[in-house]
Short mmCIF file of C-alpha atoms in Angstrom, two decimals:
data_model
loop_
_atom_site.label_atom_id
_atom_site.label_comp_id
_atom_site.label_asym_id
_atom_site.label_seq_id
_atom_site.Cartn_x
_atom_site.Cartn_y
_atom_site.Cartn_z
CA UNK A 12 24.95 22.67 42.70
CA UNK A 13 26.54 24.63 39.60
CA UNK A 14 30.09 24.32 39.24
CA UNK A 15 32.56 25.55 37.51
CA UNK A 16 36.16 24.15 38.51
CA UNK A 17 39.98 25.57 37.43
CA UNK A 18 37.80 26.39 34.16
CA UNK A 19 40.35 28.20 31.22
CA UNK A 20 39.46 28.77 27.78
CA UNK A 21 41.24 30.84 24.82
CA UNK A 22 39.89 32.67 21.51
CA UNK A 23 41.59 31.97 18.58
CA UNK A 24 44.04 29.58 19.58
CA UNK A 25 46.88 29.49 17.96
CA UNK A 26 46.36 32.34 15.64
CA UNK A 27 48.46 35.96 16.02
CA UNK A 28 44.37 36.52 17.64
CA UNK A 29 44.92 34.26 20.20
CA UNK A 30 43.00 35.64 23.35
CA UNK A 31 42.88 34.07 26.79
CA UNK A 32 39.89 34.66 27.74
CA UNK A 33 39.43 32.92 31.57
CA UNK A 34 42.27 31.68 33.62
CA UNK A 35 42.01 29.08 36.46
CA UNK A 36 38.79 30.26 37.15
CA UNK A 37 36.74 28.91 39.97
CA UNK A 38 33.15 29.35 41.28
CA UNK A 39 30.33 27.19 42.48
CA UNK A 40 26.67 28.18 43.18
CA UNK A 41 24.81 26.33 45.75
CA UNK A 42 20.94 25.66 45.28
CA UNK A 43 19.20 28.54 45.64
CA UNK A 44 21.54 31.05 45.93
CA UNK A 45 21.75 34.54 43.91
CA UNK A 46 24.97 35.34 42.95
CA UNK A 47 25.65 38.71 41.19
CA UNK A 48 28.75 38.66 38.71
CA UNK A 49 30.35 41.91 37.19
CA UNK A 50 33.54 43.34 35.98
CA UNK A 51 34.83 45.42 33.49
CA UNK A 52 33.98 44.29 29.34
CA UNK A 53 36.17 41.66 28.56
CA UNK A 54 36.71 39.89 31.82
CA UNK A 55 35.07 36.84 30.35
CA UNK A 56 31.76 37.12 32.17
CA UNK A 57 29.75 36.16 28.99
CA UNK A 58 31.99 32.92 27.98
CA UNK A 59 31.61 32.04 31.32
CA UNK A 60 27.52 32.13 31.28
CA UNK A 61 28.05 30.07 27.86
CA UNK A 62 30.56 27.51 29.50
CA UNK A 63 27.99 26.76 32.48
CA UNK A 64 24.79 26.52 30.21
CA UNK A 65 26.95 23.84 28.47
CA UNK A 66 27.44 26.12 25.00
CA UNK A 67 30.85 26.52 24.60
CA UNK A 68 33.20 23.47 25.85
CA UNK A 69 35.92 24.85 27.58
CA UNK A 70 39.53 24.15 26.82
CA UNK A 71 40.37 23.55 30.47
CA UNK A 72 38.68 22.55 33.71
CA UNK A 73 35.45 20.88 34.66
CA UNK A 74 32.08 21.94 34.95
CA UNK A 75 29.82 19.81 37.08
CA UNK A 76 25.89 19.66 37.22
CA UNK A 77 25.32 18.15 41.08
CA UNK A 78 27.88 16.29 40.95
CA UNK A 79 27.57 15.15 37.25
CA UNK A 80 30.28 16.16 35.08
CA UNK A 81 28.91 18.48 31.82
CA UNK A 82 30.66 16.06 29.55
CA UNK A 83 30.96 12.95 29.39
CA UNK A 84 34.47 10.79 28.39
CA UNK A 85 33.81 10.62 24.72
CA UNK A 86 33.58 14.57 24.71
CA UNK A 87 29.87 14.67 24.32
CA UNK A 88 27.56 17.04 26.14
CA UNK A 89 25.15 15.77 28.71
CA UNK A 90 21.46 17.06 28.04
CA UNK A 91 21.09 20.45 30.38
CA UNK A 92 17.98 22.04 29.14
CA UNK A 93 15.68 21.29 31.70
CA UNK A 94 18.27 22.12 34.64
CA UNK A 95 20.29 25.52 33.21
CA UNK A 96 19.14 27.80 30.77
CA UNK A 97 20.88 31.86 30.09
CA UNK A 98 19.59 34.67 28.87
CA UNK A 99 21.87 36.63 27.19
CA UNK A 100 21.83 40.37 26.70
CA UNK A 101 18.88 41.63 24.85
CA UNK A 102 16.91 38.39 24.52
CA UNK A 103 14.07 39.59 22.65
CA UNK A 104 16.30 40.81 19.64
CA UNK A 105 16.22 36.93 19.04
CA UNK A 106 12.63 36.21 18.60
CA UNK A 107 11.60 34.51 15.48
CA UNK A 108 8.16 32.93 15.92
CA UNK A 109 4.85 35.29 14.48
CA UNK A 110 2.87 35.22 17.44
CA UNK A 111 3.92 35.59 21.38
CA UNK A 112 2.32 32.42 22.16
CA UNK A 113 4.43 30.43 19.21
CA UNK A 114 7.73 31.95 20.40
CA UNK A 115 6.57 31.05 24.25
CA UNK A 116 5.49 27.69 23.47
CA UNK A 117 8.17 26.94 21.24
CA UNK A 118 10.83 25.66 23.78
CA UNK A 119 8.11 23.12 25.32
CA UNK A 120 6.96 21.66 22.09
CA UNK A 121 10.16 21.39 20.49
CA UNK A 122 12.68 20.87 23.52
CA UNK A 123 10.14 19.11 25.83
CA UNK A 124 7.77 17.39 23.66
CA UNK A 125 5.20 18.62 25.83
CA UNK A 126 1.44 19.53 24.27
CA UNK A 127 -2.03 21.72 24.79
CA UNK A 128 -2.84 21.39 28.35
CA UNK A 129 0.40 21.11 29.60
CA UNK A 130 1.91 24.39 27.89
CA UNK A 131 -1.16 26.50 28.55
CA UNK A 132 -0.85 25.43 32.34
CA UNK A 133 3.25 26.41 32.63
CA UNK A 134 2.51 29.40 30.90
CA UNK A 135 -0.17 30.16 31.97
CA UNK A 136 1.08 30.05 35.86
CA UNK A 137 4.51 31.91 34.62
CA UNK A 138 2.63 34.40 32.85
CA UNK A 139 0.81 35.01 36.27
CA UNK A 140 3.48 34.89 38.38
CA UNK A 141 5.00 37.63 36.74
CA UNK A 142 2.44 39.73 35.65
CA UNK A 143 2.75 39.21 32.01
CA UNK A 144 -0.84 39.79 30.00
CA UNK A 145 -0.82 36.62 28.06
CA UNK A 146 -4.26 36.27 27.12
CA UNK A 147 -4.64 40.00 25.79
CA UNK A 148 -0.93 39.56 23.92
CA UNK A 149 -0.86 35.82 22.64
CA UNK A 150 -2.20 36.58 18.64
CA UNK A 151 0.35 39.41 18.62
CA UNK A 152 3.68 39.41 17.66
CA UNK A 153 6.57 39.90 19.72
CA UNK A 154 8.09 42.18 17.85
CA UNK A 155 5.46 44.66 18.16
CA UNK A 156 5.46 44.64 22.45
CA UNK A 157 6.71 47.51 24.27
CA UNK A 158 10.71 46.93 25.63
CA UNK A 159 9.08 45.94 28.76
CA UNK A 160 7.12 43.73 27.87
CA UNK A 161 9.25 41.54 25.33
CA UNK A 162 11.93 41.45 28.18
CA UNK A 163 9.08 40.01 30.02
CA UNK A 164 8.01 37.45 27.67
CA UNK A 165 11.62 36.41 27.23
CA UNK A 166 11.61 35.32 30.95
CA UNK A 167 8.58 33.55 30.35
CA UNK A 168 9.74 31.66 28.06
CA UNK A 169 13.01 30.76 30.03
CA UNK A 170 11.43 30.56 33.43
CA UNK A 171 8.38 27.75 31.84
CA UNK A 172 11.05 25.49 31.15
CA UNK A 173 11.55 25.61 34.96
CA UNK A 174 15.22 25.05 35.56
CA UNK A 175 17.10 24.33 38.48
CA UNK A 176 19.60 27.59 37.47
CA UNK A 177 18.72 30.42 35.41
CA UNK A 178 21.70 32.17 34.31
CA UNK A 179 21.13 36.51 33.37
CA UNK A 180 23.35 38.01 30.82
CA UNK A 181 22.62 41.81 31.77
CA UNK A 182 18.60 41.49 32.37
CA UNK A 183 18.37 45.20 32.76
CA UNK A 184 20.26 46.10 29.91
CA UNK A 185 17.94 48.84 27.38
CA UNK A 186 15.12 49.30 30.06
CA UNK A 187 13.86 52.79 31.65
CA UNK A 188 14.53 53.30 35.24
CA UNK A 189 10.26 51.62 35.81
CA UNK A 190 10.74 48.43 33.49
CA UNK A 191 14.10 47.73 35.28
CA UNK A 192 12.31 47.65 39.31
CA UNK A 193 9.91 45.67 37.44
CA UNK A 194 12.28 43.10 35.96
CA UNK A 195 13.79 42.97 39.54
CA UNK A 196 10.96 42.37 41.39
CA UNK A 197 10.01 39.45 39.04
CA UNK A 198 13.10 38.02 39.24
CA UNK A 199 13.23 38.32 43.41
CA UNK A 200 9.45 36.69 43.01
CA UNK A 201 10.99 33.84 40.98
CA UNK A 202 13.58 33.52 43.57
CA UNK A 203 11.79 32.64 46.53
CA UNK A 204 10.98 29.39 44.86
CA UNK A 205 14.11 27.58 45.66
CA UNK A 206 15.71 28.43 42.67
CA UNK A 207 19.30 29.09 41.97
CA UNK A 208 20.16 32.24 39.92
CA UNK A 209 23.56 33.96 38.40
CA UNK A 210 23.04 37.59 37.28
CA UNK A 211 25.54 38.91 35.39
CA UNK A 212 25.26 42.83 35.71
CA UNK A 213 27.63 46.22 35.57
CA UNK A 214 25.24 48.61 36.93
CA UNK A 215 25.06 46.80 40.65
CA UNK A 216 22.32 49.32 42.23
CA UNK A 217 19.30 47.05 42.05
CA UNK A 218 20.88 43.90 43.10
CA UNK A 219 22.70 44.71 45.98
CA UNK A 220 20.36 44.51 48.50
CA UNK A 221 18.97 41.36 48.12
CA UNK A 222 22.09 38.92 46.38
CA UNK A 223 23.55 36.26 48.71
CA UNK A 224 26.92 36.83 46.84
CA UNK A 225 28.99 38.94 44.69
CA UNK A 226 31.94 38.04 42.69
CA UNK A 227 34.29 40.20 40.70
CA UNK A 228 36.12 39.32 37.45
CA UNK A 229 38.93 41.17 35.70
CA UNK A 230 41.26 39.31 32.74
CA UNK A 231 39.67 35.96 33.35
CA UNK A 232 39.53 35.70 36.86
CA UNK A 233 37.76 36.06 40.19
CA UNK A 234 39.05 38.78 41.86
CA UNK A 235 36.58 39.45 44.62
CA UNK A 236 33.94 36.59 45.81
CA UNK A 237 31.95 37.79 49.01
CA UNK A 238 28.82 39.11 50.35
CA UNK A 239 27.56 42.34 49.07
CA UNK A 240 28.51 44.06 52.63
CA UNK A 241 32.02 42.75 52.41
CA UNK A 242 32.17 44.51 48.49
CA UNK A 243 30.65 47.51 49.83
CA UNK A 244 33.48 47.64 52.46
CA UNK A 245 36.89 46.47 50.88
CA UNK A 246 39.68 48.50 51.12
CA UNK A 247 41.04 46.98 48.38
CA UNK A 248 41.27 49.74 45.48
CA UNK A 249 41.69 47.50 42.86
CA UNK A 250 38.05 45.20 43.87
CA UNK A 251 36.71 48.73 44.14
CA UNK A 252 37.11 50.05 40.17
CA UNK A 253 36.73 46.77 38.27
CA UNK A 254 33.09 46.82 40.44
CA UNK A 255 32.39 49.96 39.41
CA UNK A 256 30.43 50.41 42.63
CA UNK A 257 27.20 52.77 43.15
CA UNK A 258 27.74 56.33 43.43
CA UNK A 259 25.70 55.73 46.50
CA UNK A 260 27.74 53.43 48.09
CA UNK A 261 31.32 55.57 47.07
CA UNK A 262 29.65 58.15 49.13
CA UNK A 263 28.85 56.35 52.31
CA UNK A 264 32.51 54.77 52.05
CA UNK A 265 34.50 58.33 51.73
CA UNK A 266 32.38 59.41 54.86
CA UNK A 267 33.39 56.60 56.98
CA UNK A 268 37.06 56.70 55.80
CA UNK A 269 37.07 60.24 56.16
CA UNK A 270 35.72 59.69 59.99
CA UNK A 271 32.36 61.31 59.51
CA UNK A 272 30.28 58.11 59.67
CA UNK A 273 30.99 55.62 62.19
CA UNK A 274 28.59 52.90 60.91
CA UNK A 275 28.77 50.52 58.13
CA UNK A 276 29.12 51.74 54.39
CA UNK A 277 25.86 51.14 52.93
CA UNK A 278 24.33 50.57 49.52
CA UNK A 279 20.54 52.23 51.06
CA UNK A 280 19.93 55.21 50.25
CA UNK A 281 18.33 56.49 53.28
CA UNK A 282 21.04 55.34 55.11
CA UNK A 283 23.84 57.07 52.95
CA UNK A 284 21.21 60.43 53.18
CA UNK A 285 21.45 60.06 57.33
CA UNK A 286 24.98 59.44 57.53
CA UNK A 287 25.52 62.66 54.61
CA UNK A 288 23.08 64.61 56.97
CA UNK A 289 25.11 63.61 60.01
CA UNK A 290 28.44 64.62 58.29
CA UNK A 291 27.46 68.14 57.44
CA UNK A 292 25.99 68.87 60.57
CA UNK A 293 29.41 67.54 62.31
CA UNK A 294 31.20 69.86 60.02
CA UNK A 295 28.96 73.06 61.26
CA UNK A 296 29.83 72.54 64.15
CA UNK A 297 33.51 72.34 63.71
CA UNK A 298 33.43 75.13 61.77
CA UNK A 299 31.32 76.90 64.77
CA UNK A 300 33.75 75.50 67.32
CA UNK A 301 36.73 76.64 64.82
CA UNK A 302 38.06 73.21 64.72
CA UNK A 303 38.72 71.10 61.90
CA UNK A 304 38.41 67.33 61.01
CA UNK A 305 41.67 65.71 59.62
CA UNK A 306 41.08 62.91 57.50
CA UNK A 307 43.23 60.12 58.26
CA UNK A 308 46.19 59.61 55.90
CA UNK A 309 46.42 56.78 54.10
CA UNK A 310 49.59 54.59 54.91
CA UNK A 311 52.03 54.00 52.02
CA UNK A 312 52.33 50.31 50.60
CA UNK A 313 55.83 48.74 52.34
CA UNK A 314 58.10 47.90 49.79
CA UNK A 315 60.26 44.55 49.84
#
């Protein structure tokens, strides 16, 4: 269990920059669970992936590794390494080692202490897992791998240490529409295991159908903390803009609140085509039948 309790933290205190960043912010991930966070730039989604991995301290709140607070009372950080570990956007751009298996190995010699046969086996089985050509690409250097495969061999490197939460600044961020079903999959694979995961994402397309949970931020603070079908289906116009929903599933919501669906608004596309299909072949025939279909108005907001 990953929490993060009444956590608030400002930039530049007490400077004319002074920026508060998060603001009473709450939100706990049980083992194994996939939670997807987005919101607009700004909202404090990053600071938030650095206050759990236990690199930024923040100025208020608690964050608490099962149970254990991150810090101890003298103000020191308790070791986390081995238990969560982030990714932040672009993680290859911060490779540094001459050859993919130094820059692989590195956290495991240097962090764990570990040696030989122990780091080929844990990357070896990673590299496996994933489908990541290790043997052909280990005298290389990681500079010179395709964008696919240096996102891959960043999560290799992360997902050897084998921690109990992985935390995903953006994973799909500068990948082709192939790489990022790829990096998916992988990370669904990795998943199964157990493991607890917090994706941090604006487009939401890929992640929506699997996620246990999705919450919203906007100016520091949750705004939205459900179930991708509950997202999909809010009324709430506000939850709906700062998620910047699929195209996909803006469609399948106008056609239900217009009355031409009468299922649930979906994020599938092959359910969105058959309830688009059903709607224009309701509207022939109300043009046929020289009728026409009303949408319901929208009742104004009482004021106090």
């Amino acid at each position: 269990m990953l929490e993060a309790i009444n956590i608030s933290h400002t930039f530049s205190d007490s400077t004319p920059f002074s920026r508060q960043v998060l603001n009473g912010l709450e939100l706990k991930l049980a083992p194994g669970e996939v939670v997807l966070l987005t919101g607009p730039s700004g909202s404090g989604k990053t600071t938030l992936a650095r206050i759990l991995a236990g690199l930024v301290r923040p100025e208020r709140g608690t964050v608490r590794i099962n149970g254990e607070d991150l810090y101890n009372s003298d103000g020191r950080r308790l070791a986390t390494t081995d238990r969560v570990v982030v990714a932040f956007q672009y993680p290859e751009r911060q490779f540094f080692a001459n050859t993919v298996w130094d820059e692989l190995s590195w956290g495991l010699r240097v962090g764990y202490g570990m040696e030989g046969s122990e780091i080929s086996r844990r990357l070896s089985k990673i590299s496996e897992d994933i489908a990541f050509p290790l043997a052909q690409l280990a005298d290389r250097s990681p500079r010179s791998l395709s964008s696919g495969q240096q996102r891959k061999a960043a999560l290799v490197s992360l997902l050897a240490l084998e921690p109990q939460v992985l935390i995903l600044d953006e994973p799909l961020a500068g990948l082709n529409v192939r790489e990022r079903r790829r990096v998916v999959s992988l990370l669904q694979q990795w998943n199964r295991g157990n493991r607890t995961m917090l994706v941090i994402a604006h487009e939401l397309e890929l992640f929506l159908g699997w996620v246990g949970r999705v919450a919203v931020m906007a100016a520091g603070r949750l705004t939205f903390c459900g179930s991708p079908t509950e997202l999909c289906q809010t009324n709430d116009p506000v939850v709906r803009q700062t998620a910047s929903l699929p195209p996909m599933v803006e469609l399948s919501y106008y056609l239900k609140q217009c009355g031409f669906s009468k299922g649930p608004v979906s994020a599938d596309s092959a359910t969105v085509r058959r309830q688009l299909e059903e709607a224009l072949t309701q509207l022939r025939h109300n043009s046929e039948a020289g009728t026409k279909l009303i949408p319901p108005k929208k009742e104004k907001p009482s004021v106090l």
